[in-house]
Coordinates of C-alpha atoms and ligand atoms in Angstrom, one line a residue:
M137 CA -92.4 -154.2 156.4
I138 CA -91.5 -152.1 159.4
E139 CA -92.7 -153.6 162.7
T140 CA -95.4 -151.6 164.6
K141 CA -93.1 -150.7 167.5
K142 CA -90.4 -149.4 165.2
L143 CA -93.0 -147.5 163.1
D144 CA -94.4 -145.9 166.2
K145 CA -91.0 -144.7 167.2
I146 CA -90.4 -143.2 163.7
R147 CA -93.8 -141.6 163.9
R148 CA -92.9 -140.1 167.3
N149 CA -89.7 -138.8 165.8
N150 CA -91.5 -137.3 162.9
G151 CA -94.1 -135.2 164.7
G152 CA -96.8 -137.9 164.7
V153 CA -97.0 -138.1 160.9
D154 CA -97.8 -141.5 159.5
L155 CA -94.8 -141.9 157.2
N156 CA -96.3 -144.7 155.1
K157 CA -99.1 -142.6 153.9
N158 CA -96.9 -139.8 152.5
K159 CA -94.5 -140.2 149.7
S160 CA -94.3 -136.6 148.5
K161 CA -91.3 -134.6 149.4
L162 CA -91.1 -131.0 150.5
K163 CA -89.3 -128.9 148.0
I164 CA -87.2 -126.0 149.2
I165 CA -85.9 -123.5 146.6
P166 CA -83.9 -120.5 147.8
L167 CA -84.2 -117.7 145.2
G168 CA -81.6 -115.6 146.9
G169 CA -80.0 -115.0 150.3
L170 CA -77.2 -117.5 149.8
E171 CA -73.6 -116.7 148.8
Q172 CA -74.4 -113.1 149.8
I173 CA -75.9 -111.3 152.7
G174 CA -79.1 -109.9 151.3
M175 CA -82.1 -110.7 149.1
N176 CA -83.5 -113.4 151.3
I177 CA -86.4 -115.3 149.8
T178 CA -87.1 -119.0 150.0
V179 CA -89.8 -121.1 148.3
F180 CA -91.4 -124.0 150.2
E181 CA -93.4 -126.2 148.0
Y182 CA -95.4 -129.3 148.9
E183 CA -97.7 -130.8 146.1
D184 CA -100.2 -128.1 145.3
D185 CA -99.1 -125.5 147.9
I186 CA -96.3 -123.0 148.0
V187 CA -95.4 -120.7 150.8
V188 CA -92.6 -118.1 150.4
V189 CA -90.5 -117.1 153.4
D190 CA -89.2 -113.5 153.2
C191 CA -88.9 -111.2 150.2
G192 CA -85.8 -109.0 150.5
I193 CA -83.6 -106.9 148.5
A194 CA -79.8 -106.8 148.2
F195 CA -77.8 -103.6 148.0
P196 CA -75.7 -103.3 144.8
E197 CA -72.1 -104.4 144.7
D198 CA -69.4 -101.9 143.7
E199 CA -69.4 -103.1 140.1
M200 CA -73.1 -102.6 139.7
L201 CA -72.8 -99.0 138.7
G202 CA -75.8 -96.8 139.0
I203 CA -78.0 -99.6 140.3
D204 CA -80.2 -98.6 143.3
L205 CA -81.1 -102.1 144.5
V206 CA -81.2 -105.7 143.5
I207 CA -84.4 -107.8 143.7
P208 CA -85.0 -111.5 143.3
D209 CA -86.2 -113.2 140.1
V210 CA -89.6 -114.6 141.0
N211 CA -90.4 -116.2 137.6
Y212 CA -90.8 -119.6 139.3
L213 CA -93.5 -118.2 141.5
K214 CA -95.3 -116.6 138.6
M215 CA -95.2 -119.9 136.7
N216 CA -96.8 -121.5 139.7
Q217 CA -99.0 -118.6 140.6
D218 CA -102.1 -120.5 141.6
K219 CA -100.2 -122.6 144.1
V220 CA -98.7 -119.6 146.1
R221 CA -100.6 -119.3 149.4
A222 CA -98.7 -116.5 151.1
I223 CA -95.5 -114.7 151.8
V224 CA -94.5 -115.2 155.4
L225 CA -92.0 -112.7 156.9
T226 CA -89.5 -113.3 159.7
H227 CA -88.7 -109.6 160.5
G228 CA -88.7 -106.1 159.1
H229 CA -85.2 -105.7 157.7
E230 CA -84.7 -104.6 154.1
D231 CA -83.0 -107.8 153.2
H232 CA -86.2 -109.6 154.2
I233 CA -89.0 -107.3 153.2
G234 CA -87.5 -104.8 150.7
A235 CA -88.6 -106.5 147.5
L236 CA -92.2 -106.9 148.5
P237 CA -93.6 -104.0 146.5
Y238 CA -91.8 -105.3 143.4
V239 CA -92.8 -108.9 143.9
L240 CA -96.4 -108.2 145.0
R241 CA -96.9 -106.3 141.8
Q242 CA -96.2 -109.4 139.9
L243 CA -97.9 -111.8 142.2
N244 CA -100.5 -110.5 144.7
V245 CA -100.6 -112.9 147.6
P246 CA -101.4 -112.4 151.3
V247 CA -98.5 -111.3 153.6
Y248 CA -98.0 -112.5 157.2
G249 CA -95.7 -111.0 159.8
T250 CA -95.5 -109.7 163.4
K251 CA -96.8 -106.3 164.3
L252 CA -93.7 -104.2 163.7
T253 CA -92.8 -106.1 160.5
I254 CA -96.2 -105.5 159.0
G255 CA -96.0 -101.8 160.2
L256 CA -92.8 -101.4 158.2
V257 CA -94.3 -103.3 155.2
E258 CA -97.2 -100.9 155.3
N259 CA -94.8 -97.9 155.1
K260 CA -93.3 -99.4 152.0
L261 CA -96.6 -100.3 150.3
N262 CA -97.8 -96.8 151.1
E263 CA -94.8 -95.3 149.3
H264 CA -95.6 -97.5 146.3
K265 CA -99.3 -96.6 146.5
M266 CA -100.2 -100.3 147.0
L267 CA -101.6 -100.2 150.5
N268 CA -105.2 -101.0 149.4
D269 CA -104.2 -103.9 147.1
V270 CA -102.4 -106.2 149.5
K271 CA -103.9 -108.4 152.2
R272 CA -101.8 -108.2 155.4
T273 CA -102.2 -110.3 158.5
V274 CA -100.5 -109.5 161.8
V275 CA -99.4 -112.6 163.8
T276 CA -98.0 -113.0 167.2
P277 CA -95.2 -115.3 168.4
G278 CA -96.7 -118.6 169.5
Q279 CA -99.5 -118.4 166.9
K280 CA -100.0 -121.1 164.3
I281 CA -101.5 -120.5 160.9
K282 CA -102.7 -122.9 158.2
L283 CA -101.8 -122.1 154.6
G284 CA -103.3 -124.3 151.9
D285 CA -103.7 -128.0 152.5
A286 CA -100.0 -128.7 153.3
F287 CA -98.6 -126.0 155.5
N288 CA -99.0 -125.2 159.2
I289 CA -96.7 -122.5 160.3
E290 CA -95.8 -121.6 163.8
F291 CA -94.2 -118.4 164.8
I292 CA -91.4 -118.5 167.4
R293 CA -90.1 -115.5 169.3
T294 CA -86.4 -114.8 168.8
N295 CA -84.0 -111.8 169.3
H296 CA -82.3 -109.7 166.6
S297 CA -81.3 -106.1 165.9
I298 CA -84.9 -105.1 165.2
P299 CA -87.9 -105.8 167.5
D300 CA -90.4 -108.5 166.7
P301 CA -88.3 -111.1 164.9
V302 CA -89.6 -114.7 164.6
A303 CA -88.3 -118.1 163.6
L304 CA -90.7 -120.4 161.9
A305 CA -91.7 -124.0 162.5
I306 CA -93.0 -125.2 159.2
H307 CA -95.1 -128.3 159.5
T308 CA -95.9 -130.2 156.3
P309 CA -97.0 -133.7 155.4
A310 CA -93.5 -134.6 154.4
G311 CA -92.9 -135.6 158.0
G312 CA -91.4 -133.8 160.9
V313 CA -91.0 -130.1 161.0
V314 CA -88.7 -127.6 159.3
V315 CA -87.2 -125.0 161.7
H316 CA -86.2 -121.8 159.9
T317 CA -84.4 -119.5 162.4
G318 CA -84.7 -116.2 160.5
D319 CA -82.0 -113.8 161.6
F320 CA -81.5 -114.3 165.3
K321 CA -79.4 -114.0 168.3
V322 CA -79.8 -115.2 171.9
D323 CA -80.4 -112.2 174.1
Y324 CA -81.4 -112.9 177.7
S325 CA -81.9 -109.2 178.5
P326 CA -83.4 -107.6 175.4
I327 CA -84.7 -104.1 175.6
N328 CA -88.1 -104.4 174.2
G329 CA -89.9 -107.7 174.5
K330 CA -88.7 -111.1 175.9
P331 CA -85.8 -113.4 175.3
I332 CA -85.9 -115.9 172.5
D333 CA -88.4 -118.8 173.1
L334 CA -85.7 -121.5 173.7
Q335 CA -88.4 -123.8 175.3
K336 CA -90.2 -123.9 172.0
F337 CA -87.0 -124.9 170.1
A338 CA -86.4 -127.6 172.7
E339 CA -89.9 -128.9 172.4
L340 CA -89.7 -129.1 168.7
G341 CA -86.4 -130.9 169.0
K342 CA -87.9 -133.5 171.3
K343 CA -90.7 -134.2 168.8
G344 CA -88.3 -134.6 166.0
V345 CA -87.1 -131.9 163.6
L346 CA -86.6 -132.9 160.0
L347 CA -84.5 -130.0 158.9
L348 CA -82.9 -126.9 160.4
M349 CA -82.2 -123.8 158.3
A350 CA -80.2 -121.4 160.4
D351 CA -78.6 -117.9 160.2
S352 CA -74.9 -118.2 159.3
T353 CA -73.9 -114.5 159.4
N354 CA -71.6 -114.8 162.4
A355 CA -70.7 -118.5 162.1
E356 CA -67.0 -117.4 162.1
R357 CA -67.2 -115.7 165.4
P358 CA -66.4 -117.6 168.6
G359 CA -68.3 -117.0 171.8
Y360 CA -71.6 -115.2 172.4
T361 CA -72.9 -111.9 171.2
Q362 CA -73.3 -109.3 173.9
S363 CA -76.8 -108.4 175.0
E364 CA -78.4 -105.3 173.4
S365 CA -78.7 -103.9 176.9
S366 CA -74.9 -103.7 177.2
V367 CA -75.0 -100.9 174.7
G368 CA -77.3 -98.9 177.0
R369 CA -74.5 -98.9 179.6
A370 CA -72.0 -97.7 177.0
F371 CA -74.3 -94.8 176.1
D372 CA -74.7 -94.0 179.7
D373 CA -70.9 -93.7 180.2
L374 CA -70.5 -91.7 177.0
F375 CA -73.3 -89.3 177.8
S376 CA -72.0 -88.7 181.3
N377 CA -68.5 -87.9 179.9
F378 CA -69.8 -85.5 177.2
K379 CA -71.5 -82.9 179.3
G380 CA -71.7 -79.6 177.4
K381 CA -70.9 -81.3 174.1
R382 CA -73.2 -81.8 171.2
I383 CA -73.8 -85.5 170.7
I384 CA -74.6 -87.1 167.3
V385 CA -75.3 -90.8 167.1
A386 CA -75.4 -92.6 163.8
T387 CA -77.1 -96.0 163.7
F388 CA -79.4 -98.1 161.6
A389 CA -82.9 -96.7 161.4
S390 CA -84.4 -100.2 161.9
N391 CA -82.5 -100.7 165.1
V392 CA -85.5 -99.6 167.2
D393 CA -84.1 -100.9 170.5
R394 CA -80.9 -99.0 170.0
V395 CA -82.8 -95.8 169.3
Q396 CA -84.8 -96.5 172.5
Q397 CA -81.6 -96.7 174.5
I398 CA -80.2 -93.5 173.1
I399 CA -83.5 -91.9 174.1
H400 CA -83.2 -93.4 177.6
A401 CA -79.7 -91.9 177.9
A402 CA -80.9 -88.6 176.5
G403 CA -83.7 -88.5 179.1
K404 CA -81.3 -89.3 182.0
Y405 CA -78.9 -86.5 180.9
K406 CA -81.7 -84.1 180.2
R407 CA -81.1 -83.8 176.5
K408 CA -83.7 -83.2 173.8
V409 CA -83.8 -85.6 170.8
L410 CA -83.7 -84.6 167.2
V411 CA -84.1 -87.3 164.6
E412 CA -82.6 -86.8 161.1
G413 CA -82.6 -88.8 157.9
R414 CA -85.6 -90.0 155.9
S415 CA -85.5 -93.7 156.9
M416 CA -84.8 -92.7 160.5
V417 CA -87.8 -90.4 160.7
N418 CA -90.0 -93.0 159.0
V419 CA -89.0 -96.0 161.1
I420 CA -89.0 -94.2 164.4
G421 CA -92.4 -92.7 163.5
T422 CA -93.8 -96.2 163.0
A423 CA -92.1 -97.6 166.0
I424 CA -93.6 -94.8 168.3
E425 CA -97.0 -95.2 166.8
L426 CA -97.0 -99.0 167.4
G427 CA -95.6 -98.7 170.9
Y428 CA -92.1 -100.0 170.2
I429 CA -90.4 -96.8 171.3
K430 CA -91.5 -94.9 174.3
M431 CA -90.6 -91.3 174.8
P432 CA -92.3 -88.2 176.3
K433 CA -93.8 -86.1 173.5
K434 CA -91.9 -82.9 174.5
M435 CA -88.6 -84.6 174.2
M436 CA -88.5 -84.7 170.5
I437 CA -87.6 -81.4 168.8
T438 CA -87.3 -80.1 165.2
F439 CA -84.6 -78.1 163.5
E440 CA -86.6 -75.0 163.9
E441 CA -86.5 -75.5 167.7
L442 CA -82.9 -76.5 167.8
S443 CA -81.6 -72.9 168.3
Q444 CA -83.5 -72.6 171.5
Y445 CA -81.1 -75.2 173.1
R446 CA -77.5 -75.2 174.0
E447 CA -75.4 -77.8 172.3
G448 CA -75.0 -79.8 175.5
Q449 CA -78.8 -80.1 175.7
V450 CA -79.4 -82.1 172.5
V451 CA -78.6 -85.4 170.9
I452 CA -79.1 -85.9 167.2
I453 CA -79.9 -89.4 166.0
T454 CA -79.1 -89.8 162.4
T455 CA -78.8 -92.1 159.4
G456 CA -75.4 -92.6 157.7
S457 CA -73.7 -95.1 159.8
Q458 CA -72.7 -97.0 156.7
G459 CA -71.0 -93.9 155.0
E460 CA -73.8 -93.8 152.4
P461 CA -73.0 -90.6 150.5
L462 CA -76.5 -89.2 150.5
A463 CA -77.3 -90.0 154.1
A464 CA -77.6 -87.3 156.7
L465 CA -74.4 -87.8 158.5
S466 CA -72.4 -87.8 155.3
R467 CA -74.1 -84.6 154.3
M468 CA -73.1 -83.1 157.7
A469 CA -69.5 -84.3 157.2
Y470 CA -69.2 -82.9 153.6
D471 CA -70.9 -79.5 154.4
N472 CA -74.0 -80.4 152.4
H473 CA -76.4 -80.3 155.3
R474 CA -78.9 -77.5 155.6
H475 CA -78.9 -77.2 159.4
I476 CA -75.8 -78.9 160.9
N477 CA -72.2 -78.0 160.6
I478 CA -69.7 -80.2 162.3
H479 CA -67.2 -78.5 164.6
E480 CA -64.9 -79.1 167.6
N481 CA -67.7 -79.4 170.1
D482 CA -69.2 -82.4 168.4
K483 CA -69.0 -86.0 169.8
I484 CA -70.1 -88.4 167.1
I485 CA -70.9 -91.9 168.1
F486 CA -71.1 -94.6 165.5
S487 CA -73.5 -97.1 167.0
S488 CA -72.9 -99.6 164.2
K489 CA -70.4 -101.7 162.4
P490 CA -69.7 -101.3 158.7
I491 CA -71.3 -104.0 156.6
P492 CA -68.6 -105.7 154.6
G493 CA -68.0 -103.6 151.5
N494 CA -68.9 -100.3 153.2
E495 CA -65.6 -100.0 155.2
K496 CA -64.0 -97.5 152.8
S497 CA -66.9 -95.0 152.7
V498 CA -67.3 -95.3 156.4
S499 CA -63.7 -94.5 157.1
K500 CA -63.8 -91.6 154.6
V501 CA -66.7 -90.0 156.6
I502 CA -64.9 -90.6 159.8
N503 CA -61.7 -88.9 158.6
T504 CA -63.7 -86.0 157.3
L505 CA -65.4 -85.6 160.7
F506 CA -62.1 -85.8 162.5
A507 CA -60.6 -83.2 160.2
K508 CA -63.3 -80.8 161.2
G509 CA -62.2 -81.2 164.9
A510 CA -65.0 -83.5 166.0
E511 CA -64.3 -86.6 168.1
V512 CA -65.6 -89.9 166.6
I513 CA -66.3 -92.8 168.9
F514 CA -66.7 -96.4 167.8
E515 CA -66.0 -98.6 170.7
D516 CA -68.7 -100.4 172.8
A517 CA -71.6 -98.6 171.2
H518 CA -72.7 -101.6 169.1
V519 CA -73.5 -105.3 169.4
S520 CA -74.4 -107.7 166.6
G521 CA -77.9 -108.9 166.0
H522 CA -76.7 -112.3 164.7
A523 CA -75.8 -115.4 166.8
Y524 CA -72.2 -116.2 167.4
Q525 CA -70.9 -119.8 167.4
E526 CA -72.0 -120.7 171.0
E527 CA -75.5 -119.5 170.3
L528 CA -75.6 -121.5 167.1
K529 CA -74.4 -124.5 169.0
L530 CA -77.2 -124.0 171.5
I531 CA -79.9 -124.0 168.8
H532 CA -78.4 -127.0 167.0
T533 CA -78.3 -128.9 170.3
L534 CA -81.9 -128.0 171.2
V535 CA -83.3 -128.7 167.8
K536 CA -81.3 -131.8 166.9
P537 CA -82.3 -131.8 163.3
K538 CA -82.0 -134.8 160.9
Y539 CA -80.8 -132.5 158.1
F540 CA -79.3 -129.1 158.1
I541 CA -79.0 -126.2 155.6
P542 CA -76.9 -123.1 156.6
I543 CA -78.6 -120.0 155.3
H544 CA -78.1 -116.2 155.4
G545 CA -74.4 -116.0 154.6
E546 CA -71.6 -115.7 152.1
V547 CA -70.1 -119.1 151.1
K548 CA -67.4 -118.8 153.8
H549 CA -70.0 -118.2 156.5
M550 CA -72.1 -121.2 155.4
R551 CA -69.1 -123.5 155.2
K552 CA -68.1 -122.5 158.7
H553 CA -71.6 -123.1 159.9
A554 CA -71.6 -126.6 158.3
E555 CA -68.3 -127.3 160.0
L556 CA -69.8 -126.3 163.3
A557 CA -72.8 -128.7 162.8
E558 CA -70.3 -131.5 162.0
N559 CA -68.3 -130.8 165.1
L560 CA -71.5 -131.2 167.1
G561 CA -71.8 -134.7 165.7
M562 CA -73.9 -134.3 162.5
K563 CA -72.9 -136.5 159.5
S564 CA -71.6 -134.4 156.6
D565 CA -74.0 -136.1 154.2
K566 CA -76.9 -134.7 156.2
I567 CA -75.7 -131.1 155.6
T568 CA -76.3 -129.3 152.3
I569 CA -74.9 -126.0 151.3
L570 CA -77.3 -124.7 148.7
A571 CA -76.8 -122.1 145.9
P572 CA -79.6 -119.8 144.7
G573 CA -82.0 -121.7 142.4
D574 CA -81.2 -125.1 143.8
V575 CA -84.2 -127.4 144.2
Y576 CA -83.7 -129.3 147.4
E577 CA -86.2 -132.1 148.2
V578 CA -86.6 -133.6 151.6
N579 CA -88.6 -136.0 153.6
Y580 CA -87.7 -138.3 156.5
R581 CA -86.1 -140.9 154.1
S582 CA -83.8 -138.6 152.2
A583 CA -82.7 -135.1 151.3
E584 CA -81.0 -134.1 148.1
V585 CA -80.7 -131.4 145.5
T586 CA -82.7 -132.7 142.5
G587 CA -82.6 -129.8 140.1
K588 CA -82.0 -126.1 139.5
I589 CA -84.1 -123.3 138.3
T590 CA -82.8 -120.0 136.9
S591 CA -83.0 -117.1 139.3
D592 CA -80.8 -114.3 138.2
P593 CA -81.1 -111.2 140.3
I594 CA -82.9 -108.2 138.8
F595 CA -81.5 -104.7 138.9
V596 CA -83.6 -101.7 139.9
D597 CA -82.4 -98.3 138.6
G598 CA -84.7 -95.4 139.3
L599 CA -88.1 -96.3 138.1
G600 CA -86.7 -99.1 135.8
V601 CA -87.1 -102.6 137.1
G602 CA -85.1 -105.2 135.1
D603 CA -84.4 -102.9 132.1
V604 CA -80.7 -102.7 133.1
G605 CA -79.2 -106.1 132.5
N606 CA -75.6 -107.4 132.3
I607 CA -75.0 -105.8 128.9
V608 CA -75.9 -102.3 130.1
L609 CA -73.8 -102.9 133.2
R610 CA -70.8 -103.9 131.1
D611 CA -71.1 -100.7 129.2
R612 CA -71.3 -98.7 132.4
Q613 CA -68.2 -100.4 133.7
K614 CA -66.3 -99.7 130.5
L615 CA -67.5 -96.1 130.6
S616 CA -66.5 -95.7 134.2
Q617 CA -63.0 -97.1 133.6
D618 CA -61.9 -95.7 130.2
G619 CA -64.5 -93.1 129.3
L620 CA -66.2 -92.4 126.0
M621 CA -65.1 -91.0 122.6
T622 CA -67.7 -89.9 120.0
V623 CA -66.8 -89.5 116.3
V624 CA -69.4 -87.3 114.5
I625 CA -69.5 -87.2 110.7
T626 CA -72.1 -85.5 108.5
V627 CA -72.6 -87.2 105.1
S628 CA -74.8 -86.4 102.1
K629 CA -77.7 -88.7 101.6
S630 CA -77.4 -88.5 97.8
T631 CA -73.7 -88.5 97.1
R632 CA -72.6 -90.4 100.2
E633 CA -69.7 -87.9 100.5
V634 CA -68.5 -86.5 103.8
L635 CA -69.8 -82.9 104.3
A636 CA -68.4 -82.2 107.7
G637 CA -66.2 -83.9 110.3
P638 CA -65.0 -86.1 111.6
D639 CA -65.4 -84.3 114.9
I640 CA -64.1 -86.0 118.0
V641 CA -65.7 -85.5 121.4
S642 CA -64.3 -87.1 124.5
R643 CA -65.9 -87.6 127.9
G644 CA -64.0 -89.2 130.8
F645 CA -61.2 -90.3 128.5
V646 CA -58.7 -87.4 128.2
Y647 CA -59.2 -83.7 128.8
V648 CA -59.3 -82.5 125.2
R649 CA -57.8 -79.1 125.7
E650 CA -54.6 -80.6 127.1
S651 CA -54.5 -83.4 124.5
G652 CA -54.7 -81.3 121.3
D653 CA -52.1 -83.3 119.4
M654 CA -53.5 -86.7 120.1
M655 CA -57.0 -85.6 119.3
G656 CA -55.7 -84.2 116.0
E657 CA -54.0 -87.4 115.2
A658 CA -57.1 -89.4 116.2
R659 CA -59.0 -87.3 113.6
E660 CA -56.4 -88.1 111.0
V661 CA -56.7 -91.8 111.8
V662 CA -60.4 -91.7 111.2
V663 CA -60.0 -89.7 107.9
K664 CA -57.5 -92.4 106.7
A665 CA -59.8 -95.2 107.6
L666 CA -62.6 -93.5 105.6
E667 CA -60.3 -93.0 102.6
Q668 CA -59.4 -96.6 102.7
C669 CA -63.1 -97.5 102.6
K670 CA -63.5 -95.2 99.6
R671 CA -60.7 -96.9 97.7
K672 CA -62.2 -100.3 98.4
N673 CA -65.6 -98.8 97.3
I674 CA -67.2 -99.5 100.6
R675 CA -70.1 -97.1 101.0
D676 CA -72.1 -98.7 103.7
W677 CA -72.1 -95.9 106.4
G678 CA -74.2 -97.8 108.9
G679 CA -72.2 -101.0 109.0
K680 CA -68.8 -101.6 107.6
M681 CA -67.6 -97.9 107.6
K682 CA -68.6 -97.5 111.2
T683 CA -66.7 -100.6 112.1
A684 CA -63.7 -99.5 110.2
M685 CA -63.6 -96.1 112.0
R686 CA -64.1 -97.7 115.3
D687 CA -61.3 -100.4 114.8
A688 CA -58.8 -97.9 113.5
L689 CA -59.4 -95.5 116.3
R690 CA -59.4 -98.2 119.0
D691 CA -56.0 -99.5 117.7
F692 CA -54.6 -95.9 117.6
L693 CA -55.8 -95.0 121.1
W694 CA -54.5 -98.3 122.6
Q695 CA -51.1 -97.7 121.1
Q696 CA -51.0 -94.1 122.4
T697 CA -52.5 -94.5 125.8
K698 CA -53.0 -98.2 126.6
R699 CA -56.6 -97.3 127.3
N700 CA -59.7 -98.7 125.7
P701 CA -62.5 -96.1 125.8
M702 CA -65.9 -96.8 124.4
I703 CA -66.0 -95.5 120.8
L704 CA -69.3 -94.2 119.5
P705 CA -69.4 -93.2 115.8
V706 CA -72.3 -91.0 115.0
I707 CA -73.3 -90.6 111.3
M708 CA -75.6 -87.8 110.4
E709 CA -77.2 -88.0 107.0
V710 CA -78.4 -84.7 105.4
D711 CA -80.3 -84.0 102.2
K712 CA -77.7 -82.3 100.1
Ligands
ZN223 ZN1 -82.1 -109.0 159.9
ZN224 ZN1 -81.0 -110.5 157.2

């Protein structure tokens, strides 16, 4: 029996919750977002209530050939459909909202987010013709909402590389509060809006925080991130140096504050602004409409009006900062753009950093731009939107959590973040590095991983969702590496004899015209294999003979080339 005084103290430390009454634990299940940057989605479950935080996509990795995007597997949510109260969003980046149209189609629940976040969600739902089917609620930082019987969620203002980000204080009967930072940085002089609400973090810390889940993206970087406003000064310098030159700035469409600063610089140096790239036009349109970007109407021009101005009188803000082959800047670089040709008078500013994995395509675009005589500028025109080590330390120190889960990072980032927490005095047994699908259960007494659910990411290719799986991908990889060889044979339905062929067609394996001998020999190999079948009285065209041809050809090609193309026998049966 705990004495009253002690119990009072525990109650105070657990947000006033009577601990004796509540034995249930809060379950936390990340369905993605860990071991990678992308596809953030986390399930919070307490008894009969579930709240989902974020619903993002991941971009495909190099080996996921032909895949457009990757979305989370929400089977667990579908199985518990009647428990799910809402999806709560921390901010409007694709890795946090991108999967909403796909997930809401399977599971229609209300969505909560701040103004810009919901504005961007509405763009997305509109594109998928789902705007009328989904209930959206705009919340403001400082607001508290009740979801189901178990959840009270408070939105806390933070800073990031998109306006309107929030952290969440998730209150449940499990005792204490869970603080989820979302993606954040500490910016004392942000462009639009106010600095992160550090008082709120401190207040929660004082009352007692059960668990902290915090952004690990930059856990490897010492020091502090620079303020977004420092980029404005860099633009000012660059613009003043580039008088008479055409300026092209590539950045993320969603970095609304960055775009605002480019517009400020344009205004100061009397340049008109032209916006190019589908996502850039969409996001800036929404941001202007909702009041996140302020610019005089006359300042924005179209391609039709471009010829009325000298090159030194315009700045073009474009997508393509990640070297994406179809984005506007890449099209300009590779001469595929309808209106813009790159030349010596161009100053091209990359106001971005390549996301890991994109370095090669970015440097290819840069080299191409340089080769056309343009100057490409990288330095000082970008700051990160994710907290560096000193900012993480600040949040840990203010929040003083009992338990800690590093989130939003590759394994190395999460490990580094765990190490940082330990260096601040946290015991290692209070820190858990989760993997997607882990079921983590927590209350004031204990925290542990108690199970695992399957959550294999789902691939989206064109209109197909989930129809391309690992087997199809394996085929695509094989095809991309060694190509394809088809063997076509026409056989008689009645006599089972070969009427024509074998004809061999190759794609992506060798260029047939220059490999006449080998193709001839390959044909012979197939003929021999068929003769052998005949001798053994094997007449089963569909099964054994197909296999015999494939095996013989594979061995031959391997011997000749040490390559292993996909071999596709095609048997055509005709009535003859
Ligand atoms: Zn983000
Ligand atoms: Zn993110």
